Short mmCIF file of C-alpha atoms and ligand atoms in Angstrom, two decimals:
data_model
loop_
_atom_site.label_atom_id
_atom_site.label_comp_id
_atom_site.label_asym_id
_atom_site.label_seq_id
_atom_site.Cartn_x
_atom_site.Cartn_y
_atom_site.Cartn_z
CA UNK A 1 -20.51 -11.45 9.29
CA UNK A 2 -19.91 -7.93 8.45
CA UNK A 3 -20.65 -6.07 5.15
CA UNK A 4 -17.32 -4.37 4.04
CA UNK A 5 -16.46 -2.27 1.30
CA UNK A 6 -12.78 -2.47 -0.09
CA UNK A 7 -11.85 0.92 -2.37
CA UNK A 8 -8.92 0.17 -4.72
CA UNK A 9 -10.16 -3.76 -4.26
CA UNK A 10 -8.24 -4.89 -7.62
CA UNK A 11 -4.89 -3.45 -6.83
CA UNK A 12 -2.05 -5.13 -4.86
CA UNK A 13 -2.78 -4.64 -1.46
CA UNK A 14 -6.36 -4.55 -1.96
CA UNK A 15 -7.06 -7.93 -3.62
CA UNK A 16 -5.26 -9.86 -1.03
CA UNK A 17 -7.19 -7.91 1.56
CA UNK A 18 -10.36 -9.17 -0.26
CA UNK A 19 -9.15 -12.53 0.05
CA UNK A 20 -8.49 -12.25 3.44
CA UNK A 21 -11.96 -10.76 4.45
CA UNK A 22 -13.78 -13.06 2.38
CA UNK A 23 -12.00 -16.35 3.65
CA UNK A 24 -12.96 -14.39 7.36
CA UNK A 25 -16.77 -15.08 6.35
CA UNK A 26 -17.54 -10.97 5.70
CA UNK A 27 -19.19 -10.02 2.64
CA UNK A 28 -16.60 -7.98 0.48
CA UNK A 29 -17.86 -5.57 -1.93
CA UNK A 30 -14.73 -4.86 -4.09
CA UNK A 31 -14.28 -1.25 -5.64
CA UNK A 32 -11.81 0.03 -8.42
CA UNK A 33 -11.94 1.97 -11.90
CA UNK A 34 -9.01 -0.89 -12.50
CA UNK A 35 -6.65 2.45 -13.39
CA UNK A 36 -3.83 0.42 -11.40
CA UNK A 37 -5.88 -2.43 -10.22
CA UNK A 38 -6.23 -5.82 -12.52
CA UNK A 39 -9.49 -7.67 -12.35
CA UNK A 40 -7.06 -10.88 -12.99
CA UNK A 41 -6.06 -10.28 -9.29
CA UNK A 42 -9.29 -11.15 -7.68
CA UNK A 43 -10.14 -13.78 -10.52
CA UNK A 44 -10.55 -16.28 -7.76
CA UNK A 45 -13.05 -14.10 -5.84
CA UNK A 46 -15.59 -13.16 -8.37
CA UNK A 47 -17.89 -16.79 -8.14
CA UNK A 48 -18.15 -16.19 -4.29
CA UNK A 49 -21.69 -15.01 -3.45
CA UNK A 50 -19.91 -13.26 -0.63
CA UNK A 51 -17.71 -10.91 -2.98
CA UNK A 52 -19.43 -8.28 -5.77
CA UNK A 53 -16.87 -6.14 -7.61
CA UNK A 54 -17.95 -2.61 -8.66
CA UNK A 55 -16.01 -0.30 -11.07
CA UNK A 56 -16.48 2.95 -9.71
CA UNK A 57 -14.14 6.29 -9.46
CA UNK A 58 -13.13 6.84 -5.71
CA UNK A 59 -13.92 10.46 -6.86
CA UNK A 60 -17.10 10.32 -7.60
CA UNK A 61 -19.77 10.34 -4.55
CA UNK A 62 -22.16 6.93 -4.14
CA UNK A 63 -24.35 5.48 -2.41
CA UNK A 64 -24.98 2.19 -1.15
CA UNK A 65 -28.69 0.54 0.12
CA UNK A 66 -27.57 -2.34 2.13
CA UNK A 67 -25.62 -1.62 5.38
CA UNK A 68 -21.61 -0.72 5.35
CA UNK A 69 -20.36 -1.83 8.65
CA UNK A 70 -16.65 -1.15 7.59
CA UNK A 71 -14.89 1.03 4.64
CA UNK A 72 -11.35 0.47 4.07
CA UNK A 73 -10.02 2.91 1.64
CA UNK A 74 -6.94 1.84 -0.20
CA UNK A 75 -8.43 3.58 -4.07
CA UNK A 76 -4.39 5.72 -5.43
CA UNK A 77 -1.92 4.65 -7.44
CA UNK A 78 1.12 4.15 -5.26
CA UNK A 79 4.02 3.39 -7.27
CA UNK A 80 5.69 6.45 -8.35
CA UNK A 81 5.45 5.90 -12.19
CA UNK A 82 1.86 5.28 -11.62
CA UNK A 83 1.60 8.99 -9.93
CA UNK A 84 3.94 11.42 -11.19
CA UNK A 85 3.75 12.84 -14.91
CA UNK A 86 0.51 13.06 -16.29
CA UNK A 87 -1.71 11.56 -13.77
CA UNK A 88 -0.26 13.38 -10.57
CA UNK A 89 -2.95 15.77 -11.13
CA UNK A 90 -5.72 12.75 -10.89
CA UNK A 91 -3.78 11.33 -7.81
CA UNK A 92 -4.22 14.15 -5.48
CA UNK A 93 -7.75 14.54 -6.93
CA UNK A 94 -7.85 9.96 -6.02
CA UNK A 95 -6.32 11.07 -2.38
CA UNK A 96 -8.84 14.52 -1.55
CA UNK A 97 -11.91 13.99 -3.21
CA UNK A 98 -11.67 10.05 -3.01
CA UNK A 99 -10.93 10.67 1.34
CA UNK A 100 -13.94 13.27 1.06
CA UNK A 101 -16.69 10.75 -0.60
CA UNK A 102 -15.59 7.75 1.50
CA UNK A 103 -15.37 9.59 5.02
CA UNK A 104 -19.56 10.84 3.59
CA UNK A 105 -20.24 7.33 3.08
CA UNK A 106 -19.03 6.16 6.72
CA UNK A 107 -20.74 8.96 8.02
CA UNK A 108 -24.02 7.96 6.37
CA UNK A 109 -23.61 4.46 7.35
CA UNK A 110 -22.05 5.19 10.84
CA UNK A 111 -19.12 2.74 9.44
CA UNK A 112 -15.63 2.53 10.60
CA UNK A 113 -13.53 3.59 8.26
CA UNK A 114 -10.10 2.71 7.64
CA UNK A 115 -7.56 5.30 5.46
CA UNK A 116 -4.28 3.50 3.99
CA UNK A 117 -2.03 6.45 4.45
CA UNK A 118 1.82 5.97 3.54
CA UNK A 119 5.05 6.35 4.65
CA UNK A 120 5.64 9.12 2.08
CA UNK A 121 3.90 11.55 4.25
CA UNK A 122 7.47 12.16 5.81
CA UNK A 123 9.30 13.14 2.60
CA UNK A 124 13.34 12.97 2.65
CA UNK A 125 12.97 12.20 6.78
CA UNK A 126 14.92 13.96 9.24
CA UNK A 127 14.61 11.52 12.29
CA UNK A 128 15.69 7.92 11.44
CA UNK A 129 13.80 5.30 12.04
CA UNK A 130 10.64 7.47 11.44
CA UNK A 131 7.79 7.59 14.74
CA UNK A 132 4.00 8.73 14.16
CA UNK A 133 5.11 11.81 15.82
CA UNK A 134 7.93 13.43 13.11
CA UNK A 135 5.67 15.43 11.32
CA UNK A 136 7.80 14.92 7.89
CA UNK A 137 10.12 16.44 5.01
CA UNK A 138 7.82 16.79 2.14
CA UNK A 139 8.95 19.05 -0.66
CA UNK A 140 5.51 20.45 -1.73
CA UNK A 141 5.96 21.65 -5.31
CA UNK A 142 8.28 18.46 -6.17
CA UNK A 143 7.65 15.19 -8.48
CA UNK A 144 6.10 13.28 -5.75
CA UNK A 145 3.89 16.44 -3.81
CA UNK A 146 0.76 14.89 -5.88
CA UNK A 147 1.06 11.83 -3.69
CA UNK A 148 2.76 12.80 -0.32
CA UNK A 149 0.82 16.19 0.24
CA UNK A 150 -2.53 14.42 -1.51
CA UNK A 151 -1.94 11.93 1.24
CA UNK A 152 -1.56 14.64 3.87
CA UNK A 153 -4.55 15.63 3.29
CA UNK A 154 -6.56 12.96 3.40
CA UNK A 155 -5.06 12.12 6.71
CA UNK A 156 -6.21 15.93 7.83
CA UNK A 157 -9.73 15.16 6.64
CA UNK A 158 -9.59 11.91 8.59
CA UNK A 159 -9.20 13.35 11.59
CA UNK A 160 -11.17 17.00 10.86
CA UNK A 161 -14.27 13.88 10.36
CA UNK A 162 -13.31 12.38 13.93
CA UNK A 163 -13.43 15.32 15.65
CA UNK A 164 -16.36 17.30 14.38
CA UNK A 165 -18.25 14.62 12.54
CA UNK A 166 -17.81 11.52 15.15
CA UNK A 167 -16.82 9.46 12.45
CA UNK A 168 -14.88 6.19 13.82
CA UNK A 169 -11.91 6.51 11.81
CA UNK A 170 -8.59 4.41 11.64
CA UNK A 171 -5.12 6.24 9.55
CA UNK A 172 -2.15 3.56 8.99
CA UNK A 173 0.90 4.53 7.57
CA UNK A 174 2.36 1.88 4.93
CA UNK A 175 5.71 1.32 4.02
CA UNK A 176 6.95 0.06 1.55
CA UNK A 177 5.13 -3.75 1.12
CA UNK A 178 5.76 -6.44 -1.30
CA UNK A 179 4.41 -10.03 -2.61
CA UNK A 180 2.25 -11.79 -4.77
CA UNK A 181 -0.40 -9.86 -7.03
CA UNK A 182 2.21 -6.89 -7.33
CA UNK A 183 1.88 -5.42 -11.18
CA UNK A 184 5.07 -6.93 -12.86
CA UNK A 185 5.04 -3.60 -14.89
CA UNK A 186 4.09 -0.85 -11.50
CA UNK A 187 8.07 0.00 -11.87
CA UNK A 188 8.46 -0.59 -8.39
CA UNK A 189 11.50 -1.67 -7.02
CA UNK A 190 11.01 -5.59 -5.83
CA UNK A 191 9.11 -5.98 -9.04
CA UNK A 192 11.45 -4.42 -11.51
CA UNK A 193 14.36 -6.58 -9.90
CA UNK A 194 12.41 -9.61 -9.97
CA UNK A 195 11.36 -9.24 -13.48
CA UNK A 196 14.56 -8.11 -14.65
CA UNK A 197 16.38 -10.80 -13.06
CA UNK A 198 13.85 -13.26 -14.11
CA UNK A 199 14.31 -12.34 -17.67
CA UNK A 200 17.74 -11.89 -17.80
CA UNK A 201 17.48 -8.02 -17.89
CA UNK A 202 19.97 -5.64 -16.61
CA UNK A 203 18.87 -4.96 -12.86
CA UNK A 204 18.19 -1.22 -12.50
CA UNK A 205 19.66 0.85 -9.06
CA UNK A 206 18.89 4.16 -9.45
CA UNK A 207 21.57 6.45 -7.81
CA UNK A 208 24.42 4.41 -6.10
CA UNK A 209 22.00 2.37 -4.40
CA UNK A 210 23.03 3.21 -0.95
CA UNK A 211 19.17 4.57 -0.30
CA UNK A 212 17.18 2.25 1.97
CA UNK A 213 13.65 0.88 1.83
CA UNK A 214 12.18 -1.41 4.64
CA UNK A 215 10.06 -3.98 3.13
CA UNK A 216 7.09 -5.65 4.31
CA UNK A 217 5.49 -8.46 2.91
CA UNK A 218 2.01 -8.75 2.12
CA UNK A 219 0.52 -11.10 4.48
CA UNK A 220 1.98 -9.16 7.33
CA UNK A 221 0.61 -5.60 6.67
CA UNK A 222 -2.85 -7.47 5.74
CA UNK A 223 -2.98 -8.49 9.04
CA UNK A 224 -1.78 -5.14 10.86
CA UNK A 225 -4.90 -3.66 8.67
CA UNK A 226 -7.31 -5.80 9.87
CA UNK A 227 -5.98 -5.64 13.57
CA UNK A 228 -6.16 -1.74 13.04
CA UNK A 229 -9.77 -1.78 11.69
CA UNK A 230 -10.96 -4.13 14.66
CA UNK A 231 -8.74 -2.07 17.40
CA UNK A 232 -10.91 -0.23 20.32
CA UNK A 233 -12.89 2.67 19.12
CA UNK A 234 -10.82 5.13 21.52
CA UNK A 235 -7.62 4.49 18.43
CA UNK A 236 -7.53 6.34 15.48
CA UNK A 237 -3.91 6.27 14.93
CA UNK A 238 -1.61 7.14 13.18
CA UNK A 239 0.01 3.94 13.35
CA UNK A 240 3.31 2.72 11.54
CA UNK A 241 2.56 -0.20 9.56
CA UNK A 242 5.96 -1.80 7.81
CA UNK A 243 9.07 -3.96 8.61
CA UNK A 244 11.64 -2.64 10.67
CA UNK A 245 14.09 -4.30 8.69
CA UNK A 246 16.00 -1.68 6.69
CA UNK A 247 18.52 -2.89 3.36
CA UNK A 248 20.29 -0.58 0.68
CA UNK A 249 18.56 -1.09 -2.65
CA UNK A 250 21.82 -2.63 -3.98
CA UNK A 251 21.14 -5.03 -1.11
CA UNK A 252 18.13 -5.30 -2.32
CA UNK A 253 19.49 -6.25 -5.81
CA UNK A 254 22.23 -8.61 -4.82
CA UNK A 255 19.51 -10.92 -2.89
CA UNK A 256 17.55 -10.85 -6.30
CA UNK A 257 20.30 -12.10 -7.97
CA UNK A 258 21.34 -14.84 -5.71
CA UNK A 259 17.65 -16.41 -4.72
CA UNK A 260 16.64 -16.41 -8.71
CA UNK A 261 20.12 -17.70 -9.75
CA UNK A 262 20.38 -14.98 -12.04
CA UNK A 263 22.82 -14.16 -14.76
CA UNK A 264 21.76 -10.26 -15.21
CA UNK A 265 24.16 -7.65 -14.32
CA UNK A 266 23.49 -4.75 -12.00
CA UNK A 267 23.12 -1.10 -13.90
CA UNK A 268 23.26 2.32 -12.20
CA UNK A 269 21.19 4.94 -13.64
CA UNK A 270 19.74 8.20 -12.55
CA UNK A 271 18.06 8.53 -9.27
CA UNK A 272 14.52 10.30 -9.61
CA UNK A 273 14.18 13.63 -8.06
CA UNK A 274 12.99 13.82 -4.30
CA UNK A 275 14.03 9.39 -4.11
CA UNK A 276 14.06 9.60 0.28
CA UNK A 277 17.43 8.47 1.13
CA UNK A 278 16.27 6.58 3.98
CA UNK A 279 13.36 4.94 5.35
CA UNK A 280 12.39 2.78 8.15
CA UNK A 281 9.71 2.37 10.65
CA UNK A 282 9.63 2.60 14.35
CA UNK A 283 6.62 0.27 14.57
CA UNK A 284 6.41 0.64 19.02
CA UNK A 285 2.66 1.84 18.70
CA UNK A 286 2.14 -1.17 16.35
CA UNK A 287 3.16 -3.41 18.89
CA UNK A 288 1.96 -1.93 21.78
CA UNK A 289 -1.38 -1.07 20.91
CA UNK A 290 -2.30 -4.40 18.01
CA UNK A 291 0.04 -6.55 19.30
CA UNK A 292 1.33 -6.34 15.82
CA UNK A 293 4.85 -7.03 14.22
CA UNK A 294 5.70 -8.34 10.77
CA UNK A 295 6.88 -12.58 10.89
CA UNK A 296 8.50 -12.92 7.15
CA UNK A 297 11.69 -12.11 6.51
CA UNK A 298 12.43 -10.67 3.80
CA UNK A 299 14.29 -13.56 2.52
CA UNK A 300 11.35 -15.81 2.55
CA UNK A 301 8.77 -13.27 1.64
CA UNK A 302 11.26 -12.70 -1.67
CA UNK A 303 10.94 -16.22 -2.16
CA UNK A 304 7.21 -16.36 -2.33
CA UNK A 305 7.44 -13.62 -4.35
CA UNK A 306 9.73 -14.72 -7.01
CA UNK A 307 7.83 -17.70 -7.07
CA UNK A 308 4.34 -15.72 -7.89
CA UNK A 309 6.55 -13.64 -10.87
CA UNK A 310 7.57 -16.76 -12.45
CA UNK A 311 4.15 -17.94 -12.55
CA UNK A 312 2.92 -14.40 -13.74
CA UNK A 313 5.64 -13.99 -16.23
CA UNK A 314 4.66 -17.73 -17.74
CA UNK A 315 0.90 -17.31 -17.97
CA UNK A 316 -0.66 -13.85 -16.61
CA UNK A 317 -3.90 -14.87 -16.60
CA UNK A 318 -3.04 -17.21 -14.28
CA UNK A 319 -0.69 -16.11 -11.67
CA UNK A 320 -3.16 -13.89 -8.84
CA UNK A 321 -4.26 -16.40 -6.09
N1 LIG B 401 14.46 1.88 -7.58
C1 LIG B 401 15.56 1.37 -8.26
N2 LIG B 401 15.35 0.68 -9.40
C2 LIG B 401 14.11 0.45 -9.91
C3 LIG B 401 12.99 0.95 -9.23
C4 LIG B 401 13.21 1.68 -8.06
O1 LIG B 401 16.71 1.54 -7.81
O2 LIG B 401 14.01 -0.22 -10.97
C5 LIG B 401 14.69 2.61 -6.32
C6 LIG B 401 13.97 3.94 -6.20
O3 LIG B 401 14.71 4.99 -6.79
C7 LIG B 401 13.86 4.07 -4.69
C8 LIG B 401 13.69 2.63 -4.21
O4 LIG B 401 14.18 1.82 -5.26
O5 LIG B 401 15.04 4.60 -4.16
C9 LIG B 401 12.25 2.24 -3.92
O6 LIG B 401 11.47 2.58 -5.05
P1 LIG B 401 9.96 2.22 -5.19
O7 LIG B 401 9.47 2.88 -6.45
O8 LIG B 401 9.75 0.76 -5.08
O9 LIG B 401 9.24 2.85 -3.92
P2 LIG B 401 9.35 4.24 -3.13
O10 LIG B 401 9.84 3.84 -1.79
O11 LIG B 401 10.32 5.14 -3.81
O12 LIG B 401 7.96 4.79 -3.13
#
């Protein structure tokens, strides 16, 4: 059993990461200052004496007495409307300062630590599908710098630790990942069509809807995380964590429409500054060095999906496993 601390443990990704560590037999301490996350999503956690949840800022330094043996740090908002505006200041500050205190805490605690980086990092990408080595398209005074170049850093600071620290570090890069515990109001794009559709909203592309996304669901990049964390010490990554499989958002929409049975029509409005145009994953390294590659499609992981909105639309309380 190892002691493992989870930062941004109430959001999306990291509540069903909780889930999974805990149902592993490690003992999960959970932390959040619930600015994204919902306590609701690890409702079913907090009565295990193997899981403590503690609100803390990722950018404030702490301490812990008992061992860490692993840190993964998930702790930013991640949805665009969650960053930009008003709180992209506090995101880069979540990304820097939050990297900073967690890489001093595995220090202290000689703890592998794992950073969630994204697939943002490469901005409006130049080489298509994207490898770990394209080094990115970020526009750095644009809508979405707080996130990409906050992230950018933190991945810098990973690896400054590694080499003149001899911290044990781990970097993924995310794309785009979907599935139950999502926020039905993150404005994201599977959960605004779900919703919308759901409700018998108007489905919102933004631009003509010819951008594409690769989407991953949940229980797939849960597992590439925990096969990164555990991977031999001589691999810090970066490593490409998403689905190859690449769809137009109006793709995206159509599929919506046809596996809730929806009556909602499709609405075009205007696409957000800096939107990539295209994105998709050359996950090689995943498979070559975790043995690693995503086994929902994105068919069945909609499914799931539209199955855990219903629920969550019906009785919020309720819906987070
Ligand atoms: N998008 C959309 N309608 C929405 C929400 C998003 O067309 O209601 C588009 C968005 O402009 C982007 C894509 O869907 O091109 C993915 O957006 P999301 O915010 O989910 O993630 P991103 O990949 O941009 O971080």
């Amino acid at each position: 059993m190892k002691t493992i601390l989870v930062t941004g443990g109430t959001g999306f990704l990291g509540s069903n990461l909780c889930r999974r560590l805990v149902n592993d037999g490690h003992k999960v301490i959970c932390m959040d200052n619930n600015y994204t996350g919902r306590l609701e999503n690890i409702s079913g956690l907090l009565g295990n004496t193997h899981f403590r949840f503690i609100n803390h800022d990722v950018c404030e330094p702490l301490s812990f007495d008992e061992h860490l043996d692993q840190i993964y740090n998930l702790a930013c908002p991640a949805s665009p409307p969650a960053y930009q505006g008003k709180h992209s200041i506090d995101t880069t500050k979540t990304c820097v300062l939050g990297a900073l205190n967690m890489l001093e805490l595995a220090k202290t605690h000689r703890a592998t630590i794992l950073q969630s980086s994204t697939s943002e990092i490469y901005g409006e990408p130049l080489v298509h599908p994207q490898t770990e080595n394209y080094r990115g398209n970020v526009n750095p005074i644009g809508i979405r710098a707080c996130y990409d170049e906050g992230k950018r850093c933190a991945e810098s600071l990973f690896f400054d630790y590694y080499r003149h620290e001899g911290v044990d570090i781990k970097v993924i890069r995310i794309f785009n990942t979907y599935g139950p515990n999502m926020d039905p109001h993150d404005g994201r794009v599977v959960s605004n069509f779900i919703c919308q559709a759901l409700r018998g909203e108007d489905i919102t592309i933004y631009g003509d809807g010819h951008q594409t996304r690769s989407f991953c669901y949940v229980d797939d990049l849960i597992e590439a995380m925990v096969r990164m964390m555990n991977s031999p010490k001589d691999f810090q990554g970066p490593v490409n964590t998403g689905n190859p499989g690449e769809f137009t958002i109006r793709e995206l929409a159509e599929k919506v429409v046809a596996q809730t049975g929806s009556h909602s029509k499709i609405v075009y409005k205007d696409l957000p500054a800096d939107d990539p145009t295209q994105r998709r994953p050359d996950i090689s390294l995943a498979k070559n060095k975790l043995g690693w590659e995503p086994s929902v499609s994105l068919d069945e992981g909609l499914q799931k999906t539209i199955d855990y909105f219903k629920r969550e639309i019906a009785h919020p309380a309720l819906a987070a496993e």
